[in-house]
Short mmCIF file of C-alpha atoms in Angstrom, two decimals:
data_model
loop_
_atom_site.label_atom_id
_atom_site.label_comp_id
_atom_site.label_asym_id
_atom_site.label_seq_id
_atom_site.Cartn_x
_atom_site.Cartn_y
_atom_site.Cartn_z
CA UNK A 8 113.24 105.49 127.85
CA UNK A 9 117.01 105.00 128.37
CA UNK A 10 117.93 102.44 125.79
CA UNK A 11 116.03 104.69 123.24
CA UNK A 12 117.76 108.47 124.12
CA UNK A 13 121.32 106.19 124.32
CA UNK A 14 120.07 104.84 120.48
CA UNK A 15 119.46 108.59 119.22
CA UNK A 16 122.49 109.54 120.11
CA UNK A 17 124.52 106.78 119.02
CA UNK A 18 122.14 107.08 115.43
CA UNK A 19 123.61 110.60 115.40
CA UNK A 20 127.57 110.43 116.37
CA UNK A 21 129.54 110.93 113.31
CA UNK A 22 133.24 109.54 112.35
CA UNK A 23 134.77 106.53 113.60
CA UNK A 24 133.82 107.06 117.45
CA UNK A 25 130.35 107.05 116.37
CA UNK A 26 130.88 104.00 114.33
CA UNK A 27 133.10 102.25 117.30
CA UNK A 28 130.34 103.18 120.37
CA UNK A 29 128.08 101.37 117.36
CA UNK A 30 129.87 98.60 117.41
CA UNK A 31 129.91 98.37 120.77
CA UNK A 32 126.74 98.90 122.18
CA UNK A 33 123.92 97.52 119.67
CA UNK A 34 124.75 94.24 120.33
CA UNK A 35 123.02 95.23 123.68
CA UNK A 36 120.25 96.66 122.21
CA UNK A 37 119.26 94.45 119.00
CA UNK A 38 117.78 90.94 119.06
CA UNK A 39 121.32 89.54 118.14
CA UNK A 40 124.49 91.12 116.53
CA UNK A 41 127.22 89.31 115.50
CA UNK A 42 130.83 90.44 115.49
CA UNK A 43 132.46 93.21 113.68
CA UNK A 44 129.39 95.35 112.70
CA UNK A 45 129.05 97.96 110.73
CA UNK A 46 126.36 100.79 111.03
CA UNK A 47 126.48 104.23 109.44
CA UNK A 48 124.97 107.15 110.74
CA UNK A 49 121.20 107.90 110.49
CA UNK A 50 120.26 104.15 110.72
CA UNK A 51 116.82 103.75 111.95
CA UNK A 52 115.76 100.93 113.73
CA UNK A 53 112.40 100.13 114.66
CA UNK A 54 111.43 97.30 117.72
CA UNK A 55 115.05 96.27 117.79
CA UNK A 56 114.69 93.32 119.66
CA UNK A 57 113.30 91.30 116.44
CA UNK A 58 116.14 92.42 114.34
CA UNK A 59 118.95 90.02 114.66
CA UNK A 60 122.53 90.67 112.22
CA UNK A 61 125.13 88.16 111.82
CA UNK A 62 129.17 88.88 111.89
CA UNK A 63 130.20 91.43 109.04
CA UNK A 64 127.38 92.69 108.59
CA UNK A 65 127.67 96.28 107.15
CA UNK A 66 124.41 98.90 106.95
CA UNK A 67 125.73 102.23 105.72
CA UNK A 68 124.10 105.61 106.62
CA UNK A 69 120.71 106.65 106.32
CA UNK A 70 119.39 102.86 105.64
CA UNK A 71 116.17 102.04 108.01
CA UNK A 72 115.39 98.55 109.24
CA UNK A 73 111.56 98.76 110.50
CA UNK A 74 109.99 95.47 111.90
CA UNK A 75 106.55 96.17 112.94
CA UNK A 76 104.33 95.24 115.99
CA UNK A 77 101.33 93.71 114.08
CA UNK A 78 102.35 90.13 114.22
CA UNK A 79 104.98 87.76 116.14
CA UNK A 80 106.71 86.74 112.50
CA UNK A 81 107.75 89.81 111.93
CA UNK A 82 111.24 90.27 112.26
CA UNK A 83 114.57 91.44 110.31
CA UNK A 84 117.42 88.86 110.22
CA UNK A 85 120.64 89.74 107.80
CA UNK A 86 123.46 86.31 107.56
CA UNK A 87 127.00 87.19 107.80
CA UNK A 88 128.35 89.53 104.88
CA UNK A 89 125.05 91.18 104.13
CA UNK A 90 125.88 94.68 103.00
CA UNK A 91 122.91 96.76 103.32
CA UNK A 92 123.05 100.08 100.76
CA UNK A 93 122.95 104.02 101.51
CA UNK A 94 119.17 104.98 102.07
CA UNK A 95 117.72 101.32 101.33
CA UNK A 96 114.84 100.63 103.42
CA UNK A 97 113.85 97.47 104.89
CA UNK A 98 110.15 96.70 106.06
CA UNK A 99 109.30 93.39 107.96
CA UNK A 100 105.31 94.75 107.75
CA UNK A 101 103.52 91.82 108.57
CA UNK A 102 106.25 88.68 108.13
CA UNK A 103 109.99 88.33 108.22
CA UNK A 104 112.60 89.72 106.05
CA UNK A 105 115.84 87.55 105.83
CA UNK A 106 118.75 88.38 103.47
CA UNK A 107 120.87 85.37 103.43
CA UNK A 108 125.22 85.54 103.48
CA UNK A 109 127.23 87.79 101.23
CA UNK A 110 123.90 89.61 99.84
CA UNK A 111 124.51 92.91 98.55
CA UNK A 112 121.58 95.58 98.34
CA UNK A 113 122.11 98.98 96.45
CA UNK A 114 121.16 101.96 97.73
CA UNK A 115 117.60 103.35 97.94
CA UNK A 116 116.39 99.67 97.73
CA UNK A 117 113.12 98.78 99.47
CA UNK A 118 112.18 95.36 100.84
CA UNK A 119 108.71 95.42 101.70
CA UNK A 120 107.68 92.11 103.76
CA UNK A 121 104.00 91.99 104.07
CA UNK A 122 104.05 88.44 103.20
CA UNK A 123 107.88 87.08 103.86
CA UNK A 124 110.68 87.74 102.20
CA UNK A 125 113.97 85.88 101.51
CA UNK A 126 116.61 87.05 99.17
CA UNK A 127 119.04 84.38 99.59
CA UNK A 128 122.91 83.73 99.18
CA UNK A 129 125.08 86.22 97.13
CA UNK A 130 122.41 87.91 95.69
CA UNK A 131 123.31 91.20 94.22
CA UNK A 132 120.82 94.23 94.10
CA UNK A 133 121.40 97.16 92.35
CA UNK A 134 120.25 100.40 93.45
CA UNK A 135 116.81 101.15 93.52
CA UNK A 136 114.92 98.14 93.62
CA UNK A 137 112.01 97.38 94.97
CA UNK A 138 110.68 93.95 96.62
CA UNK A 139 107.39 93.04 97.80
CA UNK A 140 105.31 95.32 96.06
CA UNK A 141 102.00 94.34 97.34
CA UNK A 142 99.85 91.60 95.20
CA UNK A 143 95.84 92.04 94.57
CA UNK A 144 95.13 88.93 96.69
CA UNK A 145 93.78 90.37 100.71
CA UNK A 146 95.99 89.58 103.26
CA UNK A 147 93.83 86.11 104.39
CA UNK A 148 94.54 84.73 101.05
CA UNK A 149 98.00 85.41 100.85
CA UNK A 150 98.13 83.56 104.26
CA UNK A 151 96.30 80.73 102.57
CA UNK A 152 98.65 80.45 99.96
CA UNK A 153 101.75 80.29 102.07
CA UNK A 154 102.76 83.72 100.15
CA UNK A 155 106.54 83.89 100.08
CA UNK A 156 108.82 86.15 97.70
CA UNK A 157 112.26 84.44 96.92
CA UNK A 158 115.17 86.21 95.24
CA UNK A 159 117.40 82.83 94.40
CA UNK A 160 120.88 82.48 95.62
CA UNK A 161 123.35 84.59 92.80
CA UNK A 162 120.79 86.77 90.92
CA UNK A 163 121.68 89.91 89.64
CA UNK A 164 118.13 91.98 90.23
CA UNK A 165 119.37 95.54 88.00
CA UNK A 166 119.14 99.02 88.50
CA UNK A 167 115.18 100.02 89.07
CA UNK A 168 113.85 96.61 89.20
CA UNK A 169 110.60 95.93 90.54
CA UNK A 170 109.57 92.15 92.24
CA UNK A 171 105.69 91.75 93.51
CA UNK A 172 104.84 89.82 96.00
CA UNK A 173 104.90 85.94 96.38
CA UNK A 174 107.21 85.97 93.31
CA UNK A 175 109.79 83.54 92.94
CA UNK A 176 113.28 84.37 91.30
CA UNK A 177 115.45 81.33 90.35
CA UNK A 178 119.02 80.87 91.40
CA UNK A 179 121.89 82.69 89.58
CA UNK A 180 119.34 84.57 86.97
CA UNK A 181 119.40 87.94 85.99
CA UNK A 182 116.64 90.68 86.49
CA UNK A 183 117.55 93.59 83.49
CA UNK A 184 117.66 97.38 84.45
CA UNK A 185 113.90 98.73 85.04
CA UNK A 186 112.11 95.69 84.64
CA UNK A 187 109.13 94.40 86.36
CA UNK A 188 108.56 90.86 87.82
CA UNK A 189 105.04 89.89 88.20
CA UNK A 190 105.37 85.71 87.73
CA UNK A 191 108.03 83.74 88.75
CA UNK A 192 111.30 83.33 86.78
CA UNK A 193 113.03 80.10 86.55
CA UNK A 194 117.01 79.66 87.62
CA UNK A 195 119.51 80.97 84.84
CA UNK A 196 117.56 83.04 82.89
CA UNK A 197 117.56 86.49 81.89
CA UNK A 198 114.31 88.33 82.25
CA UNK A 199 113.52 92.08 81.16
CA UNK A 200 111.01 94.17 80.38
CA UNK A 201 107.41 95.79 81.64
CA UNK A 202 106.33 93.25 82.76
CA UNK A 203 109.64 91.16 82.59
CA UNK A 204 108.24 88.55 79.35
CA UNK A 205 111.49 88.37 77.68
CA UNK A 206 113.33 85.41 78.61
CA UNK A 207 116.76 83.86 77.39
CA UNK A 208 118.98 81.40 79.43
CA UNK A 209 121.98 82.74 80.50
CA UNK A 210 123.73 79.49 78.80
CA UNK A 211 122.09 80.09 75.70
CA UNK A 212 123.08 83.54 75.63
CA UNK A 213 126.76 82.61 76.14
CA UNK A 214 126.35 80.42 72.76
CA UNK A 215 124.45 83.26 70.47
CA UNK A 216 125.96 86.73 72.82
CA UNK A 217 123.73 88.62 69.64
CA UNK A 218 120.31 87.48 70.94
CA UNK A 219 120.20 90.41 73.53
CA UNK A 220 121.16 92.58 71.35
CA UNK A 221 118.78 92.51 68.66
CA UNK A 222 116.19 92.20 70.97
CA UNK A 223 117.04 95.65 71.93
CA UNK A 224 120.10 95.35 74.18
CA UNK A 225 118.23 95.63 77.51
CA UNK A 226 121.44 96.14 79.51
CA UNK A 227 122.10 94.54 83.37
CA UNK A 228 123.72 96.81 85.56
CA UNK A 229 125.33 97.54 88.82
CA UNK B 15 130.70 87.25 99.11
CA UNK B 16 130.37 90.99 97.57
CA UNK B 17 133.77 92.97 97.03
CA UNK B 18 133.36 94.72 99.55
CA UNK B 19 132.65 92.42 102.83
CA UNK B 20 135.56 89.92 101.50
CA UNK B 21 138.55 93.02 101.45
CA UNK B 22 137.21 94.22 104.68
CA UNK B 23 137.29 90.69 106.09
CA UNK B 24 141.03 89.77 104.81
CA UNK B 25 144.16 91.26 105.29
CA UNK B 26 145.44 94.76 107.32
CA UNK B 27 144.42 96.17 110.11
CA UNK B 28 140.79 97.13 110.72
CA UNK B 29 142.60 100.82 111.84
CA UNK B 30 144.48 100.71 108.31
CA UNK B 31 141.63 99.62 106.11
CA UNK B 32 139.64 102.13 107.65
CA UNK B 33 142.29 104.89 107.18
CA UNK B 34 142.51 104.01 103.44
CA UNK B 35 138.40 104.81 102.94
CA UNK B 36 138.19 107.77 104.29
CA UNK B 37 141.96 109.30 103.43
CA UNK B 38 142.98 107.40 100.80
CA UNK B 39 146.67 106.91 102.05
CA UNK B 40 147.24 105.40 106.00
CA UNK B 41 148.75 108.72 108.01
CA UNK B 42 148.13 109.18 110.84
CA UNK B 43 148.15 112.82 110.61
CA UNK B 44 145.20 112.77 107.50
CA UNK B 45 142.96 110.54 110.09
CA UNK B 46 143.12 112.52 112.89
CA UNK B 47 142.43 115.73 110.39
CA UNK B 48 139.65 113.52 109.01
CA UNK B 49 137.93 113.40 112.52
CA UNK B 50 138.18 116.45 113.78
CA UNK B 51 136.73 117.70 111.15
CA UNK B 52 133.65 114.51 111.24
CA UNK B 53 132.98 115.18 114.78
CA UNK B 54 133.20 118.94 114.70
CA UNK B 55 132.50 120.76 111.46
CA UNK B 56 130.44 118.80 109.42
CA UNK B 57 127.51 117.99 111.88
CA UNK B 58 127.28 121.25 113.33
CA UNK B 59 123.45 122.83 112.64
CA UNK B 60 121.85 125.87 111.39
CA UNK B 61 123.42 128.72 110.04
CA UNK B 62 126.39 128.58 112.52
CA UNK B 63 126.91 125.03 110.89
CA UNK B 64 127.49 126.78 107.55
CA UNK B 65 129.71 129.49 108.86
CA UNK B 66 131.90 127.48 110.48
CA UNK B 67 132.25 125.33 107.16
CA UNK B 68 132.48 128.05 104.79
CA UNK B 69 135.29 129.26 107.05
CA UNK B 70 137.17 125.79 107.90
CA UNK B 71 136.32 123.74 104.43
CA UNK B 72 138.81 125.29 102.73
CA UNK B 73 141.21 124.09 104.50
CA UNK B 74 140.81 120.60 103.61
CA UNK B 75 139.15 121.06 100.07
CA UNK B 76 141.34 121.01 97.34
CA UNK B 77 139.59 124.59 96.39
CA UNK B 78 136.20 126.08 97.21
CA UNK B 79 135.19 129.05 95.59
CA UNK B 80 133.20 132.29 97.02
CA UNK B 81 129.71 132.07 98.76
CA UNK B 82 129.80 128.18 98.65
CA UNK B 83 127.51 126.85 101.15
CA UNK B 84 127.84 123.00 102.68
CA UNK B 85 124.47 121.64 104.46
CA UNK B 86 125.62 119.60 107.60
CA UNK B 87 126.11 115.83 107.51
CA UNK B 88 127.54 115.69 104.53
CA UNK B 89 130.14 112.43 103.93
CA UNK B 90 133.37 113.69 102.33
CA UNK B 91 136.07 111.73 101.53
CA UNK B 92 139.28 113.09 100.46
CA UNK B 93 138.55 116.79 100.13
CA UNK B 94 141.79 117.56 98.92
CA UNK B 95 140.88 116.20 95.40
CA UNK B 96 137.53 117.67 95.43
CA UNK B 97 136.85 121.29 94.53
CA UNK B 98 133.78 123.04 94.43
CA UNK B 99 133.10 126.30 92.19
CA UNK B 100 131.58 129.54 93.31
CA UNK B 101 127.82 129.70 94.84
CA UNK B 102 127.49 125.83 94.52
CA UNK B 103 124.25 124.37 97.07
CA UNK B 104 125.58 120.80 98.12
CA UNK B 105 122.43 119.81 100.41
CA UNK B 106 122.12 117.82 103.37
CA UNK B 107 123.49 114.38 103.50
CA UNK B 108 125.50 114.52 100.57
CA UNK B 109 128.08 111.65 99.53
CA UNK B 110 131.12 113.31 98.19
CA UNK B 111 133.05 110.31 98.15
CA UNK B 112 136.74 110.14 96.15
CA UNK B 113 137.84 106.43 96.95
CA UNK B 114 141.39 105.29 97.34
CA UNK B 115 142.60 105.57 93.37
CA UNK B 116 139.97 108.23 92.44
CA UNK B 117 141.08 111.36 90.37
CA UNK B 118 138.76 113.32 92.16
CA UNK B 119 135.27 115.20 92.00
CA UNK B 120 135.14 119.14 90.44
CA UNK B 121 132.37 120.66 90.69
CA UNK B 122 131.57 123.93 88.69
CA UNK B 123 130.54 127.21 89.88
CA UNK B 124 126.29 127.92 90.54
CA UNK B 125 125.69 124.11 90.95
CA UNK B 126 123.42 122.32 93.34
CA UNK B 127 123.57 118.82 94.55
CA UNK B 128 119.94 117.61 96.45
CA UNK B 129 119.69 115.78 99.64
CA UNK B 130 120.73 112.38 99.89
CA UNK B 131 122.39 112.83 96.59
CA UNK B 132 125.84 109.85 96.51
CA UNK B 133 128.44 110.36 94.24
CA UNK B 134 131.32 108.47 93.57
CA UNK B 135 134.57 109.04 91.71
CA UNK B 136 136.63 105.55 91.91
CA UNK B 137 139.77 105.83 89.37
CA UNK B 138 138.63 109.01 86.66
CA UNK B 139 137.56 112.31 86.99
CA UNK B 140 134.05 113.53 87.80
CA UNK B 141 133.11 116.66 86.32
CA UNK B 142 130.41 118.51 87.04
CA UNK B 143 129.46 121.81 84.86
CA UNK B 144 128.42 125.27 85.86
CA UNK B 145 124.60 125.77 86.37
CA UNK B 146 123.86 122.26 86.63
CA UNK B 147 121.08 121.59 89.06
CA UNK B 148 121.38 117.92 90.33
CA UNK B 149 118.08 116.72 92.34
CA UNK B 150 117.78 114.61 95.50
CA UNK B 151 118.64 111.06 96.32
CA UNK B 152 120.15 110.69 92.69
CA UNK B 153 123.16 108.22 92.56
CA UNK B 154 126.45 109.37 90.08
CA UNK B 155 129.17 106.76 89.72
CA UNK B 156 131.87 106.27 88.14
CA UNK B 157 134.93 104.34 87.29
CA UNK B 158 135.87 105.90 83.37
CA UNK B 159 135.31 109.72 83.50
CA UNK B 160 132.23 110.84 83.88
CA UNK B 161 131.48 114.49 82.65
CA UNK B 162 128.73 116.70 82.53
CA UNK B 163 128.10 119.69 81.07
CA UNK B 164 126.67 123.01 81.71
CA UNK B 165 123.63 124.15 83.15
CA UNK B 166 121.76 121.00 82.70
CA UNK B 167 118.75 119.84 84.93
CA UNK B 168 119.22 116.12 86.60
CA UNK B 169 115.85 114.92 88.29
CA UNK B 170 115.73 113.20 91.42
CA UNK B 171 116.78 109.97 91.86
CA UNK B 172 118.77 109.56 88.60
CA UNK B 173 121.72 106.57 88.69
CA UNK B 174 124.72 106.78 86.22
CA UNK B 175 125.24 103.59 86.20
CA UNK B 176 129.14 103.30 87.05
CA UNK B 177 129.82 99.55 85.83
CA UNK B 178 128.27 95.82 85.68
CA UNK B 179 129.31 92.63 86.44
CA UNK B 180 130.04 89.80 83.40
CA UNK B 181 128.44 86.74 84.20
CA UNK B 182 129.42 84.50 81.67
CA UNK B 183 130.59 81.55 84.07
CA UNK B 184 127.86 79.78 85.95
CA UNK B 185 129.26 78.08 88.77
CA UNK B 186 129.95 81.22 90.74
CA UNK B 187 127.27 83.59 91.51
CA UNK B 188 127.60 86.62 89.79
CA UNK B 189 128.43 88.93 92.34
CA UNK B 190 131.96 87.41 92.23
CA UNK B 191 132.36 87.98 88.39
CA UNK B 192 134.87 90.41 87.32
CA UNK B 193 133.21 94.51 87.20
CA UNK B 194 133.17 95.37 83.65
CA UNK B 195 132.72 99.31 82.82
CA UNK B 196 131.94 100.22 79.28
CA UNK B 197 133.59 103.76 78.98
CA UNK B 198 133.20 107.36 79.51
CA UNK B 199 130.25 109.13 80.02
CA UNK B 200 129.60 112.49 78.71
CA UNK B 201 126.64 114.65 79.19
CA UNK B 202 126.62 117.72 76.48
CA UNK B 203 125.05 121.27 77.61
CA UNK B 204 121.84 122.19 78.48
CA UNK B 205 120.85 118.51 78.71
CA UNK B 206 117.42 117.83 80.76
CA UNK B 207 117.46 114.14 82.69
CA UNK B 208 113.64 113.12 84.05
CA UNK B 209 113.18 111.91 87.12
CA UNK B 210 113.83 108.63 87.95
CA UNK B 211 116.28 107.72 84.93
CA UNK B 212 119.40 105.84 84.34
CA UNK B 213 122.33 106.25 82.22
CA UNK B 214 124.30 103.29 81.65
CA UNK B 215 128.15 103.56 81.63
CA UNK B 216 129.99 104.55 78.24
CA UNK B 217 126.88 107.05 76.87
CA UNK B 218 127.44 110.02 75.31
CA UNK B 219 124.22 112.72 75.46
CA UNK B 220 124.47 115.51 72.99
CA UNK B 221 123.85 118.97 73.92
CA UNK B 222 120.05 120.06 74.04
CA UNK B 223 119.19 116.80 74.72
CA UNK B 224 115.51 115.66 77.35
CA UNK B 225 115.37 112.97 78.77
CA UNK B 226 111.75 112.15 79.52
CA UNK B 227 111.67 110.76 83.08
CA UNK B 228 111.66 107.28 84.03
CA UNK B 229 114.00 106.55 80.61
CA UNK B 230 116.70 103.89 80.32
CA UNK B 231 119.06 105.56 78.50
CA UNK B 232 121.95 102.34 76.81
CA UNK B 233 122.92 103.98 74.11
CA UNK B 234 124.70 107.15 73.11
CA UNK B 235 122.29 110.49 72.17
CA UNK B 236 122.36 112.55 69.57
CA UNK B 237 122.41 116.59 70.03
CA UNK B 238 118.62 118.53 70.00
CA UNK B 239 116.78 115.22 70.62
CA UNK B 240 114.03 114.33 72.92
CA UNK B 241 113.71 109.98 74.04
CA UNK B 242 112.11 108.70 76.33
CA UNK B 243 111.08 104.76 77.51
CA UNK B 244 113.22 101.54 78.46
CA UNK B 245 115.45 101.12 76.51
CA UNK B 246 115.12 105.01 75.75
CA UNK B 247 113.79 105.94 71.81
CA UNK B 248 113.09 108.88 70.14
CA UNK B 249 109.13 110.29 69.86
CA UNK B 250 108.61 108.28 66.51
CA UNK B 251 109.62 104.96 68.36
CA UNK B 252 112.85 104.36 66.30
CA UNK B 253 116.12 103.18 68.47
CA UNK B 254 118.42 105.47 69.04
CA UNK B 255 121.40 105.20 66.95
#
């Protein structure tokens, strides 16, 4: 009962004590904190134990980071630098959730890990996107198939994107604004649409910067 | 590493950097000011909550006009270059954030800001009309100016998108590109923004303008028109010029 009234209160204390007693005392409480923390207010954590951050890791207010109690993988682990959005949501359902160093999620983001989830180095999020949307496969044949949703190190997923389950996003590719992924996108390419079917490399967009355009200028953005 | 964990992690003092977010300049005086009013005014509940703000807000606001109310737990950051008109509703949780270098946020009278709602004034002016109702969670950046007119009707969860990144080289990720902004954004009179939509940096809506909900809106809008889709087109499926 005591570490869980001490964790309401410290969720509620506003301005830089609150953020200080933070600092301070969830490292006792989590699975593992590294140093120099930083949690806004309104942070919700659920079975804290399993939730393990690295140093510099900042989660501003209102974000929730929920592992539940239905299996032992299960678990929340964010690498030094990950910056975790206003309001973004993260969900270890039924498998782990690990955002790798320097990631950067928007706000009112959802990760959804009923099968795991790894966004990996430097990855950039903007707000509103949403990860792990669940597949049409039942939860036995996921397991079968080793489900696993990658976001590849330096992608750029834009505003409103939407990534199902046991997709796999390539390294340093770009996700346009309000696009969905339902199949896997290959490193350095630039995917939009609903679904995301339009594809150009990023290189060969450098060489012929019109090709976007014409195709109806599907901007990126922050 | 993102922007923002690399200049927390160099140089200055964690006491300075901190200062700088939440006062924009490194008093001591302005932090202490800052606090007291964090720890004190701003979380305080109910209708005594609102009292007590309506009565001590002022003091820190750059101007607040008659019969404002303030939910609690609100995040403001530099008040004194924030105004807010008579009778505005800003709701619970709101981000009122002017960052070190922002012009500052003005909000007209009659307006309401939803729950949750963030938004963000980094260099230019954010203008917000009389009579505009803004809806929850939405997210309203901006680096350029970003104005909006009268008594329009913002869904929830809206973004105006404040800038991008380039990503023309390929041997650093992206998130370490340089932030590109196209321009100002301007939002005529009257305008009606669906839920769920986004307005990229540098468009211009007309006046009379909908926005059907879930839209992409890239380019600018002409006045007395109705889009909708991603990227947003008029009804008859032509772009938008």
């Amino acid at each position: 009962m005591k570490p869980n009234l001490l964790m309401l209160f410290l969720r509620w204390c506003p301005g830089a004590l609150g953020m200080l007693l933070r600092q301070k005392l969830y490292p006792k409480l989590l699975g593992n904190c590294g140093k120099n923390v930083l949690i806004g207010r309104y942070v919700t954590f659920s079975n804290p134990e399993k939730i393990h951050l690295g140093d510099n890791v900042i989660i501003n207010d209102l974000a929730s980071l929920l592992v539940s109690n239905s299996t032992p993988q299960a678990a929340i682990v964010l690498e030094k630098g990950a910056f975790v959005g206003t309001g973004s949501r993260l969900t270890a359902e039924n498998d782990r959730i690990s955002l790798l160093s320097g990631c950067n999620i928007g706000s009112n983001c959802l990760i959804f890990a009923q099968t795991e989830v790894r966004v990996e180095e430097n990855v950039l999020f903007a707000a509103y996107c949403k990860v792990g949307e669940p597949s049409l496969l039942t939860s036995s044949q996921q397991h079968e198939k080793g489900q696993i949703t990658v976001i590849g190190a330096g992608s750029w997923l834009g505003v409103r994107t939407v990534v199902n389950e046991g997709v796999h996003i390539g390294h340093d590719s770009i996700v346009g604004a309000h696009s969905t992924v339902d199949a896997d996108i290959e490193p350095y390419i630039i995917a939009f649409g609903q679904p995301a079917r339009r594809r150009v490399h990023r290189l060969e967009e450098k060489k012929n910067p019109n090709f976007i355009k014409r195709s109806g200028d599907n901007r990126k953005s922050t | 590493m993102s922007k923002i964990n690399s200049s927390l992690a160099t140089g200055g003092s964690s006491l300075n950097k901190y200062k700088m977010a939440v006062t924009g300049n490194t008093s001591n005086i302005s932090l202490l000011r800052y606090e007291w009013f964090t720890l004190f005014v701003t979380p305080f509940p109910g209708w005594l909550g609102k009292c007590l703000r309506r009565w001590l807000y002022p003091f820190i606001f750059e101007k607040i006009g008659k019969n404002s109310v303030v939910e609690a737990n609100c995040t403001i950051r530099q008040a004194e270059r924030i105004t807010l008109g008579a009778r505005t509703k800003i709701g619970k949780y709101v981000t009122l954030d002017v960052r070190p270098g922002g012009t500052g946020i003005h909000i007209g009278d009659d307006v309401t800001v939803g729950e949750k709602t963030i938004i963000i004034s980094s260099q230019d002016l954010l203008d917000i009309g009389r009579g505009t109702r803004i809806g929850e969670a939405c997210r309203i950046g901006s680096i350029h100016e970003v104005k909006i007119g009268r008594n329009c009707t913002i869904g929830d969860e809206v973004c105006f998108v404040a800038a991008g990144h380039t990503y023309d080289r390929t041997d650093i990720p992206i998130i370490d590109q340089p932030i590109t902004t196209r321009g100002v954004v301007t939002v005529g009179d009257n305008v009606r923004i669906g839920h769920n939509t986004t307005l990229m940096d540098g468009v211009t809506i007309g006046n009379n303008v909908e926005i059907v909900s879930h839209s992409f809106v890239n380019k600018d809008v002409p006045a007395d028109t109705k889009i909708a889709g991603v990227p947003a087109q008029d009804l008859n499926g032509n772009p938008v010029k």
